[in-house]
Amino acid sequence: VLVLVRSPLPRLRALLQRCWGRLERGLWPGIFGGQSPLWGPALAVQGPALVPQGIGDAVAPSLPESVVWMAAPKQRRTIEVNRCRRRNPSKLIEIKRNIDVCPECGNLKQKHVLCGYCYAKVKEETRLIRMEIYKKEAGPFNAPTVETVVLYEGEKPTEKDEGKRIIERARKRPSWFVQN
Amino acid sequence: SGAAWARGLLSWARPERWLPCGSVLPLSCIHTSTFLQKIGKWEKKNRIVYPPQLPGEPRRPAEIYHCRREIKYSKDKMWYLAKLIKGMSIDQALAQLEFSDKKGAKVIKEVLLEAQEMAVRKHNVEFKSNLHIAESQTGRGRYVKRLRCHGKGMFGMMKISRCHYFVKLVEGPPPPPEPPRTGFDQAKEYVQQLRSRTLVHTL
């Protein structure tokens, strides 16, 4: 009969390594003179409580085992339940009651917001005025220190516009751009 | 064999096949549109022709069916907009869609304007404001699966979803909304149900 005999040397080595490690970390001070640990009470019992087990054995649970305590749905949600959730009145879009008609152009606008069409109109005109300004200035850092006045076709600068810079625009004055 | 080869060559080198469809040559290319897989059912609904109405009958309101296919948007998100404008007049619907922040709102607005234009031009509708939305539905378009790369070499499959949008405009003012069911109505229905019970399997 063949008997397998395992050599005790590696086990002994592992044990000695563990003991030495615990000693170095100060977890096993009871070795020195057989006294109780310096921080423990005098009546503390020396026993297995001072030699905490399982320090080296403690290993974080690997992924396949940690799945046990993750939240997961138990049953498939039926389409009826799904519909109740998706079509709940809180999820439906509310109809807006703050839409009015712009008195200037007749497009729709929201009550607390400027009319989009009129704003676009003004933006376009401003862009053309700015182009005239850039043509006049001819380069950066040439902005004058005086005010600017925009004059349209057939308008003369008044005595109030004495020292101001004049920008000419080659069109009729728009009705919404009031002079002065 | 030489003649057959020449005939084969000539049959291959037909000049009218090389020109694009819709060109001047009258003999070839009867179909001027591109090859559609299928004309959808919704588009075919516009083709039905009713027999002329008798003098005493009430006037049948005009119905206009319009749709847009393969919109790059989710059908569930589009459904909320379709539910919003169901049963509204066309002006109110356009107003609501104009100030909605959703991507599908712009698309639906274009569809409604197209349908309104079609109604006035082809379907004998007198006033373009005299239309209301009888039905508005969404459908699932063709989905495409694509790879989405995450960190650490992980990947997931995502689906790029598209949807269709269908709308039916009917001439006339919108129907009044249904009054909500009160407890009294429910009680009445219950009593009616109890009263209509009969004995089964008896004489």
Short mmCIF file of C-alpha atoms in Angstrom, two decimals:
data_model
loop_
_atom_site.label_atom_id
_atom_site.label_comp_id
_atom_site.label_asym_id
_atom_site.label_seq_id
_atom_site.Cartn_x
_atom_site.Cartn_y
_atom_site.Cartn_z
CA VAL A 1 0.00 0.00 0.00
CA LEU A 2 1.41 3.34 -1.04
CA VAL A 3 1.02 6.05 1.58
CA LEU A 4 1.51 9.66 0.67
CA VAL A 5 3.45 11.45 3.35
CA ARG A 6 3.39 15.18 3.18
CA SER A 7 6.49 16.91 4.43
CA PRO A 8 5.77 19.13 7.43
CA LEU A 9 8.38 21.74 6.47
CA PRO A 10 6.23 24.16 4.37
CA ARG A 11 3.45 24.11 6.99
CA LEU A 12 5.91 24.89 9.73
CA ARG A 13 7.42 27.67 7.65
CA ALA A 14 4.00 29.22 7.04
CA LEU A 15 3.16 29.04 10.73
CA LEU A 16 6.44 30.67 11.73
CA GLN A 17 5.90 33.44 9.15
CA ARG A 18 2.43 34.16 10.48
CA CYS A 19 3.64 34.27 14.10
CA TRP A 20 6.49 36.58 13.21
CA GLY A 21 4.12 38.83 11.28
CA ARG A 22 1.74 39.09 14.22
CA LEU A 23 4.64 39.82 16.55
CA GLU A 24 5.88 42.62 14.36
CA ARG A 25 2.45 44.18 14.22
CA GLY A 26 2.29 44.14 18.00
CA LEU A 27 -0.72 41.85 18.10
CA TRP A 28 0.94 39.22 20.24
CA PRO A 29 2.82 40.97 23.00
CA GLY A 30 2.05 38.27 25.48
CA ILE A 31 5.25 36.52 24.46
CA PHE A 32 7.45 39.00 26.33
CA GLY A 33 7.75 37.66 29.87
CA GLY A 34 4.27 36.22 29.76
CA GLN A 35 2.70 39.54 30.96
CA SER A 36 -0.70 40.89 29.98
CA PRO A 37 -0.78 43.38 27.07
CA LEU A 38 0.20 46.97 27.90
CA TRP A 39 -3.18 48.48 26.92
CA GLY A 40 -5.41 45.80 28.31
CA PRO A 41 -6.75 45.70 31.92
CA ALA A 42 -4.80 43.69 34.48
CA LEU A 43 -7.59 41.21 34.91
CA ALA A 44 -7.90 40.62 31.21
CA VAL A 45 -7.90 36.98 30.36
CA GLN A 46 -5.14 35.84 28.14
CA GLY A 47 -6.42 33.48 25.67
CA PRO A 48 -7.54 33.08 22.18
CA ALA A 49 -9.15 36.54 22.34
CA LEU A 50 -5.68 38.12 22.24
CA VAL A 51 -4.74 36.22 19.16
CA PRO A 52 -7.20 37.43 16.62
CA GLN A 53 -7.83 34.74 14.11
CA GLY A 54 -8.69 35.15 10.52
CA ILE A 55 -6.61 38.29 9.85
CA GLY A 56 -4.83 36.65 7.00
CA ASP A 57 -7.89 34.67 6.04
CA ALA A 58 -10.19 37.65 5.63
CA VAL A 59 -10.75 38.12 1.95
CA ALA A 60 -13.34 40.44 0.32
CA PRO A 61 -16.22 38.42 -1.16
CA SER A 62 -15.58 37.85 -4.82
CA LEU A 63 -18.04 39.09 -7.42
CA PRO A 64 -20.07 35.91 -8.00
CA GLU A 65 -20.91 35.73 -4.29
CA SER A 66 -21.68 39.43 -3.79
CA VAL A 67 -24.44 39.17 -6.41
CA VAL A 68 -26.56 37.47 -3.77
CA TRP A 69 -27.20 40.73 -1.93
CA MET A 70 -27.79 43.07 -4.99
CA ALA A 71 -31.30 44.35 -5.72
CA ALA A 72 -32.91 42.70 -8.75
CA PRO A 73 -36.46 42.55 -10.06
CA LYS A 74 -38.32 39.44 -9.02
CA GLN A 75 -41.01 39.41 -11.66
CA ARG A 76 -41.33 40.82 -15.12
CA ARG A 77 -43.41 43.99 -15.11
CA THR A 78 -46.48 43.39 -17.22
CA ILE A 79 -47.41 45.76 -20.00
CA GLU A 80 -50.48 46.85 -18.01
CA VAL A 81 -48.32 47.93 -15.09
CA ASN A 82 -45.86 49.58 -17.45
CA ARG A 83 -48.66 51.47 -19.18
CA CYS A 84 -50.05 52.68 -15.83
CA ARG A 85 -46.65 54.10 -14.99
CA ARG A 86 -45.88 55.62 -18.39
CA ARG A 87 -49.34 57.14 -18.94
CA ASN A 88 -49.78 58.51 -15.44
CA PRO A 89 -51.04 62.14 -15.71
CA SER A 90 -47.89 63.37 -13.97
CA LYS A 91 -45.81 62.08 -16.90
CA LEU A 92 -48.01 63.49 -19.65
CA ILE A 93 -47.07 66.84 -21.16
CA GLU A 94 -49.22 69.66 -19.78
CA ILE A 95 -50.86 72.02 -22.22
CA LYS A 96 -49.45 75.52 -21.99
CA ARG A 97 -51.97 78.25 -21.29
CA ASN A 98 -49.56 81.20 -21.55
CA ILE A 99 -49.49 81.55 -25.34
CA ASP A 100 -50.69 84.81 -26.84
CA VAL A 101 -50.62 86.64 -30.15
CA CYS A 102 -47.97 89.32 -30.63
CA PRO A 103 -49.74 92.65 -31.33
CA GLU A 104 -46.91 93.83 -33.61
CA CYS A 105 -46.48 90.99 -36.07
CA GLY A 106 -49.33 88.59 -35.28
CA ASN A 107 -47.13 85.57 -34.58
CA LEU A 108 -47.54 83.51 -31.46
CA LYS A 109 -45.53 84.37 -28.40
CA GLN A 110 -45.34 83.27 -24.81
CA LYS A 111 -46.53 85.86 -22.33
CA HIS A 112 -43.25 86.25 -20.44
CA VAL A 113 -40.97 85.95 -23.49
CA LEU A 114 -40.25 88.36 -26.33
CA CYS A 115 -41.85 87.58 -29.68
CA GLY A 116 -39.41 85.44 -31.68
CA TYR A 117 -40.17 87.07 -35.01
CA CYS A 118 -39.79 90.64 -33.77
CA TYR A 119 -36.59 89.71 -31.95
CA ALA A 120 -35.18 88.18 -35.12
CA LYS A 121 -36.10 91.35 -37.04
CA VAL A 122 -34.29 93.58 -34.55
CA LYS A 123 -31.32 91.22 -34.46
CA GLU A 124 -30.95 91.37 -38.25
CA GLU A 125 -31.07 95.17 -38.30
CA THR A 126 -28.52 95.33 -35.48
CA ARG A 127 -26.23 93.06 -37.44
CA LEU A 128 -26.38 95.39 -40.46
CA ILE A 129 -25.71 98.45 -38.27
CA ARG A 130 -22.74 96.65 -36.75
CA MET A 131 -21.39 95.88 -40.24
CA GLU A 132 -21.52 99.60 -41.03
CA ILE A 133 -19.69 100.32 -37.79
CA TYR A 134 -16.96 97.82 -38.63
CA LYS A 135 -16.57 99.35 -42.09
CA LYS A 136 -16.19 102.78 -40.54
CA GLU A 137 -13.78 101.74 -37.81
CA ALA A 138 -11.67 99.60 -40.16
CA GLY A 139 -9.88 97.50 -37.57
CA PRO A 140 -9.98 96.58 -33.90
CA PHE A 141 -9.38 98.98 -31.00
CA ASN A 142 -10.72 101.96 -32.98
CA ALA A 143 -13.95 102.50 -31.05
CA PRO A 144 -14.41 106.23 -30.44
CA THR A 145 -15.06 107.65 -27.00
CA VAL A 146 -18.22 109.49 -28.13
CA GLU A 147 -21.76 108.20 -28.52
CA THR A 148 -23.12 106.75 -31.74
CA VAL A 149 -26.24 107.81 -33.61
CA VAL A 150 -27.84 105.80 -36.43
CA LEU A 151 -29.45 107.85 -39.21
CA TYR A 152 -31.54 106.46 -42.02
CA GLU A 153 -32.34 107.84 -45.46
CA GLY A 154 -33.31 111.51 -45.57
CA GLU A 155 -32.44 112.30 -41.96
CA LYS A 156 -30.20 115.08 -40.80
CA PRO A 157 -28.29 115.13 -37.55
CA THR A 158 -30.04 117.42 -35.06
CA GLU A 159 -28.35 119.84 -32.63
CA LYS A 160 -28.53 117.15 -29.93
CA ASP A 161 -26.26 114.91 -32.08
CA GLU A 162 -23.43 117.41 -32.12
CA GLY A 163 -20.39 115.49 -30.96
CA LYS A 164 -21.68 112.02 -31.71
CA ARG A 165 -20.43 109.55 -34.29
CA ILE A 166 -22.97 109.10 -37.11
CA ILE A 167 -23.67 105.76 -38.77
CA GLU A 168 -25.60 105.91 -42.03
CA ARG A 169 -27.97 103.14 -43.05
CA ALA A 170 -29.22 103.09 -46.62
CA ARG A 171 -32.86 102.33 -45.98
CA LYS A 172 -36.05 103.80 -44.63
CA ARG A 173 -36.28 104.07 -40.86
CA PRO A 174 -38.09 100.99 -39.50
CA SER A 175 -41.26 101.81 -37.60
CA TRP A 176 -40.06 100.17 -34.40
CA PHE A 177 -36.78 102.16 -34.27
CA VAL A 178 -37.98 105.43 -32.79
CA GLN A 179 -35.72 108.43 -33.25
CA ASN A 180 -34.33 109.86 -29.99
CA SER B 1 -22.50 33.27 -83.00
CA GLY B 2 -21.00 36.53 -84.14
CA ALA B 3 -24.49 37.95 -84.73
CA ALA B 4 -25.62 36.70 -81.34
CA TRP B 5 -22.63 38.36 -79.73
CA ALA B 6 -23.36 41.62 -81.51
CA ARG B 7 -27.02 41.44 -80.45
CA GLY B 8 -25.97 40.76 -76.89
CA LEU B 9 -23.64 43.74 -76.99
CA LEU B 10 -26.34 45.99 -78.38
CA SER B 11 -28.85 44.81 -75.81
CA TRP B 12 -26.31 45.63 -73.10
CA ALA B 13 -25.44 49.01 -74.53
CA ARG B 14 -28.90 50.49 -74.47
CA PRO B 15 -28.53 54.24 -74.18
CA GLU B 16 -31.97 54.84 -72.64
CA ARG B 17 -31.03 52.75 -69.62
CA TRP B 18 -28.06 54.94 -68.82
CA LEU B 19 -30.01 58.14 -68.54
CA PRO B 20 -31.64 58.76 -65.15
CA CYS B 21 -35.33 58.26 -64.65
CA GLY B 22 -37.50 61.21 -65.40
CA SER B 23 -35.43 62.40 -68.32
CA VAL B 24 -36.70 63.57 -71.69
CA LEU B 25 -36.90 60.18 -73.43
CA PRO B 26 -40.60 59.31 -73.51
CA LEU B 27 -40.28 55.63 -74.46
CA SER B 28 -38.49 54.35 -71.39
CA CYS B 29 -38.69 54.99 -67.67
CA ILE B 30 -42.41 55.02 -66.97
CA HIS B 31 -41.74 54.99 -63.22
CA THR B 32 -40.29 58.37 -62.39
CA SER B 33 -40.07 57.86 -58.62
CA THR B 34 -37.49 55.83 -56.72
CA PHE B 35 -38.22 52.27 -55.79
CA LEU B 36 -40.30 52.23 -52.58
CA GLN B 37 -40.47 48.96 -50.73
CA LYS B 38 -44.12 49.37 -49.90
CA ILE B 39 -46.68 52.12 -49.96
CA GLY B 40 -47.85 52.15 -46.35
CA LYS B 41 -51.45 51.59 -45.37
CA TRP B 42 -51.80 55.07 -43.99
CA GLU B 43 -50.82 56.63 -47.31
CA LYS B 44 -53.37 54.46 -49.11
CA LYS B 45 -56.18 55.78 -46.92
CA ASN B 46 -56.10 59.04 -48.81
CA ARG B 47 -57.01 57.25 -52.03
CA ILE B 48 -60.47 56.02 -51.04
CA VAL B 49 -63.26 57.68 -53.00
CA TYR B 50 -66.78 57.68 -51.61
CA PRO B 51 -69.82 57.55 -53.91
CA PRO B 52 -71.58 60.90 -54.34
CA GLN B 53 -73.85 61.81 -51.45
CA LEU B 54 -77.62 61.89 -51.82
CA PRO B 55 -79.29 65.31 -51.53
CA GLY B 56 -80.77 64.67 -48.06
CA GLU B 57 -77.64 63.35 -46.37
CA PRO B 58 -75.60 65.49 -44.00
CA ARG B 59 -72.31 66.58 -45.46
CA ARG B 60 -69.52 64.12 -44.86
CA PRO B 61 -66.54 65.95 -43.29
CA ALA B 62 -63.28 65.77 -45.24
CA GLU B 63 -60.61 63.43 -43.85
CA ILE B 64 -56.94 63.89 -44.54
CA TYR B 65 -54.40 61.23 -43.67
CA HIS B 66 -50.74 62.13 -43.48
CA CYS B 67 -47.66 60.52 -42.00
CA ARG B 68 -43.92 60.74 -41.84
CA ARG B 69 -41.73 57.66 -41.77
CA GLU B 70 -38.40 56.88 -40.11
CA ILE B 71 -38.14 59.92 -37.85
CA LYS B 72 -34.96 59.77 -35.77
CA TYR B 73 -36.71 59.81 -32.38
CA SER B 74 -38.02 57.32 -29.87
CA LYS B 75 -41.59 56.14 -30.32
CA ASP B 76 -42.32 56.35 -26.60
CA LYS B 77 -41.15 59.94 -26.37
CA MET B 78 -43.06 60.83 -29.52
CA TRP B 79 -46.18 59.27 -28.05
CA TYR B 80 -46.37 61.97 -25.36
CA LEU B 81 -46.54 64.66 -28.04
CA ALA B 82 -49.10 62.69 -30.04
CA LYS B 83 -51.22 62.33 -26.90
CA LEU B 84 -50.92 66.07 -26.25
CA ILE B 85 -52.43 67.13 -29.56
CA LYS B 86 -55.09 64.42 -29.86
CA GLY B 87 -58.49 66.08 -30.21
CA MET B 88 -57.23 69.67 -30.46
CA SER B 89 -57.92 72.08 -33.26
CA ILE B 90 -55.02 72.49 -35.64
CA ASP B 91 -54.23 76.05 -34.53
CA GLN B 92 -54.07 75.09 -30.88
CA ALA B 93 -51.93 72.07 -31.73
CA LEU B 94 -49.47 74.19 -33.71
CA ALA B 95 -49.26 76.70 -30.84
CA GLN B 96 -48.53 73.98 -28.28
CA LEU B 97 -45.91 72.34 -30.47
CA GLU B 98 -44.17 75.62 -31.24
CA PHE B 99 -43.36 76.24 -27.60
CA SER B 100 -42.59 72.66 -26.67
CA ASP B 101 -38.94 71.91 -25.99
CA LYS B 102 -38.98 68.40 -27.40
CA LYS B 103 -37.21 67.35 -30.58
CA GLY B 104 -40.29 65.60 -31.95
CA ALA B 105 -42.37 68.77 -31.63
CA LYS B 106 -40.60 70.36 -34.58
CA VAL B 107 -41.15 67.28 -36.73
CA ILE B 108 -44.84 67.00 -35.84
CA LYS B 109 -45.34 70.68 -36.56
CA GLU B 110 -43.89 70.21 -40.05
CA VAL B 111 -46.16 67.22 -40.62
CA LEU B 112 -49.23 69.17 -39.53
CA LEU B 113 -48.40 72.10 -41.78
CA GLU B 114 -47.87 69.75 -44.71
CA ALA B 115 -51.18 68.05 -44.02
CA GLN B 116 -52.95 71.40 -43.77
CA GLU B 117 -51.48 72.45 -47.11
CA MET B 118 -52.55 69.14 -48.67
CA ALA B 119 -56.05 69.57 -47.27
CA VAL B 120 -56.52 72.97 -48.83
CA ARG B 121 -55.00 72.05 -52.19
CA LYS B 122 -56.25 68.55 -52.85
CA HIS B 123 -59.02 67.62 -50.45
CA ASN B 124 -61.43 70.48 -51.01
CA VAL B 125 -61.17 72.01 -47.55
CA GLU B 126 -62.42 75.56 -47.54
CA PHE B 127 -60.87 77.00 -44.37
CA LYS B 128 -57.51 75.82 -43.22
CA SER B 129 -58.32 76.61 -39.60
CA ASN B 130 -61.48 74.53 -39.68
CA LEU B 131 -59.57 71.30 -39.11
CA HIS B 132 -59.11 69.26 -36.01
CA ILE B 133 -56.92 66.31 -35.18
CA ALA B 134 -59.03 63.18 -35.00
CA GLU B 135 -56.22 60.66 -34.64
CA SER B 136 -52.53 61.02 -33.96
CA GLN B 137 -50.43 57.92 -33.47
CA THR B 138 -46.82 56.82 -33.40
CA GLY B 139 -45.34 53.63 -34.69
CA ARG B 140 -42.05 51.84 -34.41
CA GLY B 141 -39.61 52.39 -37.24
CA ARG B 142 -36.62 50.26 -38.20
CA TYR B 143 -34.18 49.80 -35.33
CA VAL B 144 -30.45 49.38 -35.89
CA LYS B 145 -28.14 47.74 -33.36
CA ARG B 146 -24.81 49.37 -32.76
CA LEU B 147 -21.83 48.83 -30.49
CA ARG B 148 -21.36 51.27 -27.64
CA CYS B 149 -17.84 51.22 -26.19
CA HIS B 150 -17.40 51.63 -22.42
CA GLY B 151 -14.17 51.81 -20.45
CA LYS B 152 -11.87 48.87 -19.77
CA GLY B 153 -12.70 47.20 -23.05
CA MET B 154 -16.33 46.60 -22.11
CA PHE B 155 -19.02 47.19 -24.66
CA GLY B 156 -22.75 47.13 -24.86
CA MET B 157 -25.19 46.92 -27.74
CA MET B 158 -27.36 49.97 -28.16
CA LYS B 159 -30.28 50.27 -30.49
CA ILE B 160 -30.77 53.38 -32.62
CA SER B 161 -34.53 53.78 -32.66
CA ARG B 162 -36.69 55.47 -35.22
CA CYS B 163 -40.39 56.06 -35.30
CA HIS B 164 -43.24 56.90 -37.64
CA TYR B 165 -45.87 59.52 -36.97
CA PHE B 166 -49.43 59.30 -38.30
CA VAL B 167 -52.07 62.01 -38.21
CA LYS B 168 -55.67 62.24 -39.40
CA LEU B 169 -57.18 65.67 -39.83
CA VAL B 170 -60.94 66.04 -40.08
CA GLU B 171 -62.77 69.14 -41.20
CA GLY B 172 -64.89 70.88 -38.63
CA PRO B 173 -64.49 72.19 -35.10
CA PRO B 174 -62.97 69.82 -32.53
CA PRO B 175 -65.47 67.62 -30.68
CA PRO B 176 -66.27 68.76 -27.11
CA PRO B 177 -64.23 66.89 -24.49
CA GLU B 178 -65.96 64.09 -22.64
CA PRO B 179 -67.12 65.08 -19.16
CA PRO B 180 -65.23 63.10 -16.52
CA ARG B 181 -67.03 60.08 -15.08
CA THR B 182 -68.66 60.97 -11.81
CA GLY B 183 -69.55 58.63 -9.00
CA PHE B 184 -73.18 59.03 -9.93
CA ASP B 185 -72.50 57.71 -13.44
CA GLN B 186 -70.59 54.75 -12.07
CA ALA B 187 -73.43 53.96 -9.63
CA LYS B 188 -75.99 54.20 -12.41
CA GLU B 189 -73.97 51.81 -14.58
CA TYR B 190 -73.68 49.38 -11.72
CA VAL B 191 -77.40 49.41 -11.10
CA GLN B 192 -78.03 48.94 -14.83
CA GLN B 193 -75.67 45.97 -14.83
CA LEU B 194 -77.52 44.41 -11.93
CA ARG B 195 -80.88 44.93 -13.58
CA SER B 196 -79.79 43.38 -16.86
CA ARG B 197 -78.91 40.05 -15.27
CA THR B 198 -80.99 37.09 -16.44
CA LEU B 199 -81.30 33.50 -15.40
CA VAL B 200 -79.27 31.15 -17.56
CA HIS B 201 -79.86 27.51 -18.39
CA THR B 202 -83.50 27.68 -17.30
CA LEU B 203 -86.88 27.64 -18.97
#
